[in-house]
Amino acid sequence: MAVSVRAVFFIAAFFLGSEAQNDFSKLPESFKKGVELALQQVNSHTVLQHHFLFFKSVEKSSIEAGFGVNYIYHNFYLKATKCSRGTAEAGLNKCAFRNDRPLIDCGICYKLYGGKIEKEPKPYIHCVHKPALTEDMKKIRVEHCNNGAYGNGASTLLASTGTQK
């Protein structure tokens, strides 16, 4: 009995991990660029011992402002892997997710021009361990991303078309 329960657990963990990697591969390129930017920032923190990878999207929105300009907002989760921080070319086929660490909740907004993230306005990246995330922090994220720097005219980034899971 214990063997069959263990087998079911490992099979479920394998499929959940591959589903998360598929979620990243299904993201539009404009959203992948932001996730990669957040991953670079999170994985560079010396306090963190494990390598983190994209886990799943919570909310996405995009405004097409014309002339090749897009304003992006993306709220997503990062999850710790069994690989140590700094692992080169870490992916789910090399670094399996850990289930004993809290998720990191990231909210990011940035401007794309010609498919590249612009330096101005500076991309806003706010990532925090999920248990520590407060409603006030979420509110500040939304306010920051909707202030004039990321909006275009009267439209607001979080009121635009997008998906929420």
JSON list of C-alpha atoms in Angstrom, two decimals:
[
{"chain": "A", "resi": 1, "resn": "MET", "atom": "CA", "xyz": [0.00, 0.00, 0.00]},
{"chain": "A", "resi": 2, "resn": "ALA", "atom": "CA", "xyz": [2.77, 2.46, 0.95]},
{"chain": "A", "resi": 3, "resn": "VAL", "atom": "CA", "xyz": [4.56, 1.73, -2.32]},
{"chain": "A", "resi": 4, "resn": "SER", "atom": "CA", "xyz": [1.46, 2.51, -4.41]},
{"chain": "A", "resi": 5, "resn": "VAL", "atom": "CA", "xyz": [0.83, 5.78, -2.50]},
{"chain": "A", "resi": 6, "resn": "ARG", "atom": "CA", "xyz": [4.46, 6.80, -3.05]},
{"chain": "A", "resi": 7, "resn": "ALA", "atom": "CA", "xyz": [4.21, 5.92, -6.75]},
{"chain": "A", "resi": 8, "resn": "VAL", "atom": "CA", "xyz": [1.06, 8.03, -7.15]},
{"chain": "A", "resi": 9, "resn": "PHE", "atom": "CA", "xyz": [2.78, 10.95, -5.39]},
{"chain": "A", "resi": 10, "resn": "PHE", "atom": "CA", "xyz": [5.82, 10.85, -7.71]},
{"chain": "A", "resi": 11, "resn": "ILE", "atom": "CA", "xyz": [3.68, 10.53, -10.83]},
{"chain": "A", "resi": 12, "resn": "ALA", "atom": "CA", "xyz": [1.56, 13.50, -9.73]},
{"chain": "A", "resi": 13, "resn": "ALA", "atom": "CA", "xyz": [4.68, 15.57, -8.95]},
{"chain": "A", "resi": 14, "resn": "PHE", "atom": "CA", "xyz": [6.09, 14.76, -12.39]},
{"chain": "A", "resi": 15, "resn": "PHE", "atom": "CA", "xyz": [2.93, 15.85, -14.20]},
{"chain": "A", "resi": 16, "resn": "LEU", "atom": "CA", "xyz": [2.52, 19.01, -12.10]},
{"chain": "A", "resi": 17, "resn": "GLY", "atom": "CA", "xyz": [6.11, 19.96, -12.85]},
{"chain": "A", "resi": 18, "resn": "SER", "atom": "CA", "xyz": [5.79, 19.36, -16.58]},
{"chain": "A", "resi": 19, "resn": "GLU", "atom": "CA", "xyz": [2.49, 21.29, -16.57]},
{"chain": "A", "resi": 20, "resn": "ALA", "atom": "CA", "xyz": [4.25, 24.30, -15.03]},
{"chain": "A", "resi": 21, "resn": "GLN", "atom": "CA", "xyz": [6.97, 24.18, -17.68]},
{"chain": "A", "resi": 22, "resn": "ASN", "atom": "CA", "xyz": [4.28, 23.91, -20.35]},
{"chain": "A", "resi": 23, "resn": "ASP", "atom": "CA", "xyz": [2.58, 26.98, -18.85]},
{"chain": "A", "resi": 24, "resn": "PHE", "atom": "CA", "xyz": [5.81, 28.96, -19.34]},
{"chain": "A", "resi": 25, "resn": "SER", "atom": "CA", "xyz": [6.26, 27.69, -22.89]},
{"chain": "A", "resi": 26, "resn": "LYS", "atom": "CA", "xyz": [2.65, 28.72, -23.67]},
{"chain": "A", "resi": 27, "resn": "LEU", "atom": "CA", "xyz": [3.16, 32.31, -22.49]},
{"chain": "A", "resi": 28, "resn": "PRO", "atom": "CA", "xyz": [3.33, 34.93, -25.23]},
{"chain": "A", "resi": 29, "resn": "GLU", "atom": "CA", "xyz": [6.89, 36.15, -25.79]},
{"chain": "A", "resi": 30, "resn": "SER", "atom": "CA", "xyz": [6.02, 39.56, -24.33]},
{"chain": "A", "resi": 31, "resn": "PHE", "atom": "CA", "xyz": [5.14, 37.92, -20.97]},
{"chain": "A", "resi": 32, "resn": "LYS", "atom": "CA", "xyz": [8.11, 35.51, -21.05]},
{"chain": "A", "resi": 33, "resn": "LYS", "atom": "CA", "xyz": [10.50, 38.48, -21.18]},
{"chain": "A", "resi": 34, "resn": "GLY", "atom": "CA", "xyz": [9.09, 39.84, -17.92]},
{"chain": "A", "resi": 35, "resn": "VAL", "atom": "CA", "xyz": [9.19, 36.45, -16.19]},
{"chain": "A", "resi": 36, "resn": "GLU", "atom": "CA", "xyz": [12.82, 36.05, -17.23]},
{"chain": "A", "resi": 37, "resn": "LEU", "atom": "CA", "xyz": [13.62, 39.51, -15.84]},
{"chain": "A", "resi": 38, "resn": "ALA", "atom": "CA", "xyz": [11.97, 38.65, -12.50]},
{"chain": "A", "resi": 39, "resn": "LEU", "atom": "CA", "xyz": [13.73, 35.26, -12.38]},
{"chain": "A", "resi": 40, "resn": "GLN", "atom": "CA", "xyz": [17.06, 36.94, -12.97]},
{"chain": "A", "resi": 41, "resn": "GLN", "atom": "CA", "xyz": [16.40, 39.31, -10.08]},
{"chain": "A", "resi": 42, "resn": "VAL", "atom": "CA", "xyz": [15.08, 36.65, -7.67]},
{"chain": "A", "resi": 43, "resn": "ASN", "atom": "CA", "xyz": [17.79, 34.11, -8.45]},
{"chain": "A", "resi": 44, "resn": "SER", "atom": "CA", "xyz": [20.51, 36.73, -7.89]},
{"chain": "A", "resi": 45, "resn": "HIS", "atom": "CA", "xyz": [19.56, 37.23, -4.22]},
{"chain": "A", "resi": 46, "resn": "THR", "atom": "CA", "xyz": [22.29, 35.78, -2.04]},
{"chain": "A", "resi": 47, "resn": "VAL", "atom": "CA", "xyz": [19.81, 35.09, 0.79]},
{"chain": "A", "resi": 48, "resn": "LEU", "atom": "CA", "xyz": [17.96, 32.48, -1.29]},
{"chain": "A", "resi": 49, "resn": "GLN", "atom": "CA", "xyz": [19.58, 29.05, -1.34]},
{"chain": "A", "resi": 50, "resn": "HIS", "atom": "CA", "xyz": [17.52, 27.41, -4.09]},
{"chain": "A", "resi": 51, "resn": "HIS", "atom": "CA", "xyz": [17.02, 28.15, -7.76]},
{"chain": "A", "resi": 52, "resn": "PHE", "atom": "CA", "xyz": [13.50, 29.35, -8.64]},
{"chain": "A", "resi": 53, "resn": "LEU", "atom": "CA", "xyz": [11.50, 28.71, -11.80]},
{"chain": "A", "resi": 54, "resn": "PHE", "atom": "CA", "xyz": [8.19, 29.98, -13.18]},
{"chain": "A", "resi": 55, "resn": "PHE", "atom": "CA", "xyz": [5.27, 28.04, -11.70]},
{"chain": "A", "resi": 56, "resn": "LYS", "atom": "CA", "xyz": [2.04, 29.60, -12.98]},
{"chain": "A", "resi": 57, "resn": "SER", "atom": "CA", "xyz": [0.31, 32.81, -14.02]},
{"chain": "A", "resi": 58, "resn": "VAL", "atom": "CA", "xyz": [-2.30, 34.37, -11.77]},
{"chain": "A", "resi": 59, "resn": "GLU", "atom": "CA", "xyz": [-3.25, 37.41, -13.85]},
{"chain": "A", "resi": 60, "resn": "LYS", "atom": "CA", "xyz": [-2.05, 38.89, -17.14]},
{"chain": "A", "resi": 61, "resn": "SER", "atom": "CA", "xyz": [-2.96, 42.06, -18.98]},
{"chain": "A", "resi": 62, "resn": "SER", "atom": "CA", "xyz": [-1.60, 43.99, -21.91]},
{"chain": "A", "resi": 63, "resn": "ILE", "atom": "CA", "xyz": [-2.33, 47.33, -23.56]},
{"chain": "A", "resi": 64, "resn": "GLU", "atom": "CA", "xyz": [-1.38, 47.82, -27.18]},
{"chain": "A", "resi": 65, "resn": "ALA", "atom": "CA", "xyz": [-0.61, 51.53, -27.36]},
{"chain": "A", "resi": 66, "resn": "GLY", "atom": "CA", "xyz": [0.26, 51.54, -31.06]},
{"chain": "A", "resi": 67, "resn": "PHE", "atom": "CA", "xyz": [3.52, 52.13, -32.92]},
{"chain": "A", "resi": 68, "resn": "GLY", "atom": "CA", "xyz": [4.97, 48.90, -31.53]},
{"chain": "A", "resi": 69, "resn": "VAL", "atom": "CA", "xyz": [4.42, 49.89, -27.88]},
{"chain": "A", "resi": 70, "resn": "ASN", "atom": "CA", "xyz": [2.82, 47.52, -25.36]},
{"chain": "A", "resi": 71, "resn": "TYR", "atom": "CA", "xyz": [2.31, 47.96, -21.63]},
{"chain": "A", "resi": 72, "resn": "ILE", "atom": "CA", "xyz": [2.40, 44.67, -19.73]},
{"chain": "A", "resi": 73, "resn": "TYR", "atom": "CA", "xyz": [1.22, 43.63, -16.25]},
{"chain": "A", "resi": 74, "resn": "HIS", "atom": "CA", "xyz": [1.79, 40.08, -15.06]},
{"chain": "A", "resi": 75, "resn": "ASN", "atom": "CA", "xyz": [1.13, 38.49, -11.67]},
{"chain": "A", "resi": 76, "resn": "PHE", "atom": "CA", "xyz": [2.65, 35.01, -11.35]},
{"chain": "A", "resi": 77, "resn": "TYR", "atom": "CA", "xyz": [4.19, 32.51, -8.96]},
{"chain": "A", "resi": 78, "resn": "LEU", "atom": "CA", "xyz": [7.78, 31.29, -8.80]},
{"chain": "A", "resi": 79, "resn": "LYS", "atom": "CA", "xyz": [8.59, 28.01, -7.08]},
{"chain": "A", "resi": 80, "resn": "ALA", "atom": "CA", "xyz": [11.81, 26.74, -5.51]},
{"chain": "A", "resi": 81, "resn": "THR", "atom": "CA", "xyz": [13.57, 23.81, -7.15]},
{"chain": "A", "resi": 82, "resn": "LYS", "atom": "CA", "xyz": [15.88, 21.16, -5.77]},
{"chain": "A", "resi": 83, "resn": "CYS", "atom": "CA", "xyz": [18.83, 22.87, -7.50]},
{"chain": "A", "resi": 84, "resn": "SER", "atom": "CA", "xyz": [20.98, 25.32, -5.61]},
{"chain": "A", "resi": 85, "resn": "ARG", "atom": "CA", "xyz": [21.02, 29.02, -6.51]},
{"chain": "A", "resi": 86, "resn": "GLY", "atom": "CA", "xyz": [23.28, 29.74, -9.47]},
{"chain": "A", "resi": 87, "resn": "THR", "atom": "CA", "xyz": [22.66, 26.45, -11.28]},
{"chain": "A", "resi": 88, "resn": "ALA", "atom": "CA", "xyz": [23.46, 27.01, -14.95]},
{"chain": "A", "resi": 89, "resn": "GLU", "atom": "CA", "xyz": [20.74, 26.25, -17.50]},
{"chain": "A", "resi": 90, "resn": "ALA", "atom": "CA", "xyz": [18.27, 25.18, -14.84]},
{"chain": "A", "resi": 91, "resn": "GLY", "atom": "CA", "xyz": [15.00, 23.82, -16.15]},
{"chain": "A", "resi": 92, "resn": "LEU", "atom": "CA", "xyz": [12.40, 21.40, -14.88]},
{"chain": "A", "resi": 93, "resn": "ASN", "atom": "CA", "xyz": [14.02, 18.50, -16.69]},
{"chain": "A", "resi": 94, "resn": "LYS", "atom": "CA", "xyz": [17.17, 19.27, -14.65]},
{"chain": "A", "resi": 95, "resn": "CYS", "atom": "CA", "xyz": [15.72, 20.83, -11.45]},
{"chain": "A", "resi": 96, "resn": "ALA", "atom": "CA", "xyz": [12.49, 19.41, -10.03]},
{"chain": "A", "resi": 97, "resn": "PHE", "atom": "CA", "xyz": [10.19, 21.63, -7.96]},
{"chain": "A", "resi": 98, "resn": "ARG", "atom": "CA", "xyz": [10.35, 21.46, -4.16]},
{"chain": "A", "resi": 99, "resn": "ASN", "atom": "CA", "xyz": [7.07, 21.21, -2.30]},
{"chain": "A", "resi": 100, "resn": "ASP", "atom": "CA", "xyz": [8.44, 22.22, 1.10]},
{"chain": "A", "resi": 101, "resn": "ARG", "atom": "CA", "xyz": [9.06, 25.92, 0.34]},
{"chain": "A", "resi": 102, "resn": "PRO", "atom": "CA", "xyz": [6.54, 28.75, -0.07]},
{"chain": "A", "resi": 103, "resn": "LEU", "atom": "CA", "xyz": [5.81, 30.19, -3.49]},
{"chain": "A", "resi": 104, "resn": "ILE", "atom": "CA", "xyz": [7.11, 33.60, -4.44]},
{"chain": "A", "resi": 105, "resn": "ASP", "atom": "CA", "xyz": [4.35, 35.90, -5.69]},
{"chain": "A", "resi": 106, "resn": "CYS", "atom": "CA", "xyz": [5.55, 38.36, -8.33]},
{"chain": "A", "resi": 107, "resn": "GLY", "atom": "CA", "xyz": [3.78, 41.36, -9.78]},
{"chain": "A", "resi": 108, "resn": "ILE", "atom": "CA", "xyz": [5.58, 43.11, -12.62]},
{"chain": "A", "resi": 109, "resn": "CYS", "atom": "CA", "xyz": [4.81, 45.82, -15.12]},
{"chain": "A", "resi": 110, "resn": "TYR", "atom": "CA", "xyz": [6.92, 47.17, -17.95]},
{"chain": "A", "resi": 111, "resn": "LYS", "atom": "CA", "xyz": [6.86, 48.84, -21.33]},
{"chain": "A", "resi": 112, "resn": "LEU", "atom": "CA", "xyz": [7.75, 46.95, -24.50]},
{"chain": "A", "resi": 113, "resn": "TYR", "atom": "CA", "xyz": [8.82, 48.68, -27.67]},
{"chain": "A", "resi": 114, "resn": "GLY", "atom": "CA", "xyz": [9.51, 46.57, -30.72]},
{"chain": "A", "resi": 115, "resn": "GLY", "atom": "CA", "xyz": [9.35, 43.44, -28.57]},
{"chain": "A", "resi": 116, "resn": "LYS", "atom": "CA", "xyz": [12.06, 44.62, -26.15]},
{"chain": "A", "resi": 117, "resn": "ILE", "atom": "CA", "xyz": [11.67, 45.82, -22.56]},
{"chain": "A", "resi": 118, "resn": "GLU", "atom": "CA", "xyz": [12.32, 49.55, -22.37]},
{"chain": "A", "resi": 119, "resn": "LYS", "atom": "CA", "xyz": [14.59, 51.00, -19.67]},
{"chain": "A", "resi": 120, "resn": "GLU", "atom": "CA", "xyz": [12.25, 53.99, -19.20]},
{"chain": "A", "resi": 121, "resn": "PRO", "atom": "CA", "xyz": [9.97, 53.81, -17.43]},
{"chain": "A", "resi": 122, "resn": "LYS", "atom": "CA", "xyz": [12.01, 51.42, -15.32]},
{"chain": "A", "resi": 123, "resn": "PRO", "atom": "CA", "xyz": [10.37, 47.98, -15.15]},
{"chain": "A", "resi": 124, "resn": "TYR", "atom": "CA", "xyz": [8.60, 47.49, -11.82]},
{"chain": "A", "resi": 125, "resn": "ILE", "atom": "CA", "xyz": [9.29, 44.10, -10.26]},
{"chain": "A", "resi": 126, "resn": "HIS", "atom": "CA", "xyz": [7.80, 43.21, -6.88]},
{"chain": "A", "resi": 127, "resn": "CYS", "atom": "CA", "xyz": [8.36, 39.65, -5.67]},
{"chain": "A", "resi": 128, "resn": "VAL", "atom": "CA", "xyz": [7.70, 38.43, -2.13]},
{"chain": "A", "resi": 129, "resn": "HIS", "atom": "CA", "xyz": [7.20, 35.04, -0.46]},
{"chain": "A", "resi": 130, "resn": "LYS", "atom": "CA", "xyz": [3.48, 34.37, -0.65]},
{"chain": "A", "resi": 131, "resn": "PRO", "atom": "CA", "xyz": [2.87, 34.00, 3.12]},
{"chain": "A", "resi": 132, "resn": "ALA", "atom": "CA", "xyz": [4.29, 37.50, 3.66]},
{"chain": "A", "resi": 133, "resn": "LEU", "atom": "CA", "xyz": [2.22, 39.13, 0.88]},
{"chain": "A", "resi": 134, "resn": "THR", "atom": "CA", "xyz": [-0.42, 41.48, 2.29]},
{"chain": "A", "resi": 135, "resn": "GLU", "atom": "CA", "xyz": [-3.45, 43.11, 0.71]},
{"chain": "A", "resi": 136, "resn": "ASP", "atom": "CA", "xyz": [-1.68, 46.47, 1.12]},
{"chain": "A", "resi": 137, "resn": "MET", "atom": "CA", "xyz": [1.28, 45.18, -0.91]},
{"chain": "A", "resi": 138, "resn": "LYS", "atom": "CA", "xyz": [-1.09, 44.03, -3.66]},
{"chain": "A", "resi": 139, "resn": "LYS", "atom": "CA", "xyz": [-2.79, 47.44, -3.63]},
{"chain": "A", "resi": 140, "resn": "ILE", "atom": "CA", "xyz": [0.56, 49.24, -3.88]},
{"chain": "A", "resi": 141, "resn": "ARG", "atom": "CA", "xyz": [1.50, 47.04, -6.88]},
{"chain": "A", "resi": 142, "resn": "VAL", "atom": "CA", "xyz": [-1.69, 47.96, -8.68]},
{"chain": "A", "resi": 143, "resn": "GLU", "atom": "CA", "xyz": [-1.32, 51.66, -7.87]},
{"chain": "A", "resi": 144, "resn": "HIS", "atom": "CA", "xyz": [2.30, 51.68, -9.05]},
{"chain": "A", "resi": 145, "resn": "CYS", "atom": "CA", "xyz": [1.47, 49.95, -12.30]},
{"chain": "A", "resi": 146, "resn": "ASN", "atom": "CA", "xyz": [-1.52, 52.21, -12.94]},
{"chain": "A", "resi": 147, "resn": "ASN", "atom": "CA", "xyz": [0.28, 55.49, -12.21]},
{"chain": "A", "resi": 148, "resn": "GLY", "atom": "CA", "xyz": [1.11, 57.60, -15.23]},
{"chain": "A", "resi": 149, "resn": "ALA", "atom": "CA", "xyz": [4.39, 55.85, -15.99]},
{"chain": "A", "resi": 150, "resn": "TYR", "atom": "CA", "xyz": [2.78, 52.65, -17.28]},
{"chain": "A", "resi": 151, "resn": "GLY", "atom": "CA", "xyz": [-0.58, 53.92, -18.42]},
{"chain": "A", "resi": 152, "resn": "ASN", "atom": "CA", "xyz": [-1.30, 55.41, -21.82]},
{"chain": "A", "resi": 153, "resn": "GLY", "atom": "CA", "xyz": [-3.82, 58.21, -21.76]},
{"chain": "A", "resi": 154, "resn": "ALA", "atom": "CA", "xyz": [-6.97, 57.37, -19.82]},
{"chain": "A", "resi": 155, "resn": "SER", "atom": "CA", "xyz": [-6.52, 53.62, -20.01]},
{"chain": "A", "resi": 156, "resn": "THR", "atom": "CA", "xyz": [-5.10, 51.74, -17.06]},
{"chain": "A", "resi": 157, "resn": "LEU", "atom": "CA", "xyz": [-3.03, 48.63, -17.30]},
{"chain": "A", "resi": 158, "resn": "LEU", "atom": "CA", "xyz": [-5.10, 46.50, -14.95]},
{"chain": "A", "resi": 159, "resn": "ALA", "atom": "CA", "xyz": [-8.36, 47.54, -16.59]},
{"chain": "A", "resi": 160, "resn": "SER", "atom": "CA", "xyz": [-7.20, 46.32, -19.99]},
{"chain": "A", "resi": 161, "resn": "THR", "atom": "CA", "xyz": [-7.87, 43.04, -21.71]},
{"chain": "A", "resi": 162, "resn": "GLY", "atom": "CA", "xyz": [-6.21, 40.08, -20.12]},
{"chain": "A", "resi": 163, "resn": "THR", "atom": "CA", "xyz": [-6.79, 36.78, -18.43]},
{"chain": "A", "resi": 164, "resn": "GLN", "atom": "CA", "xyz": [-7.15, 35.80, -14.83]},
{"chain": "A", "resi": 165, "resn": "LYS", "atom": "CA", "xyz": [-6.95, 32.25, -13.48]}
]
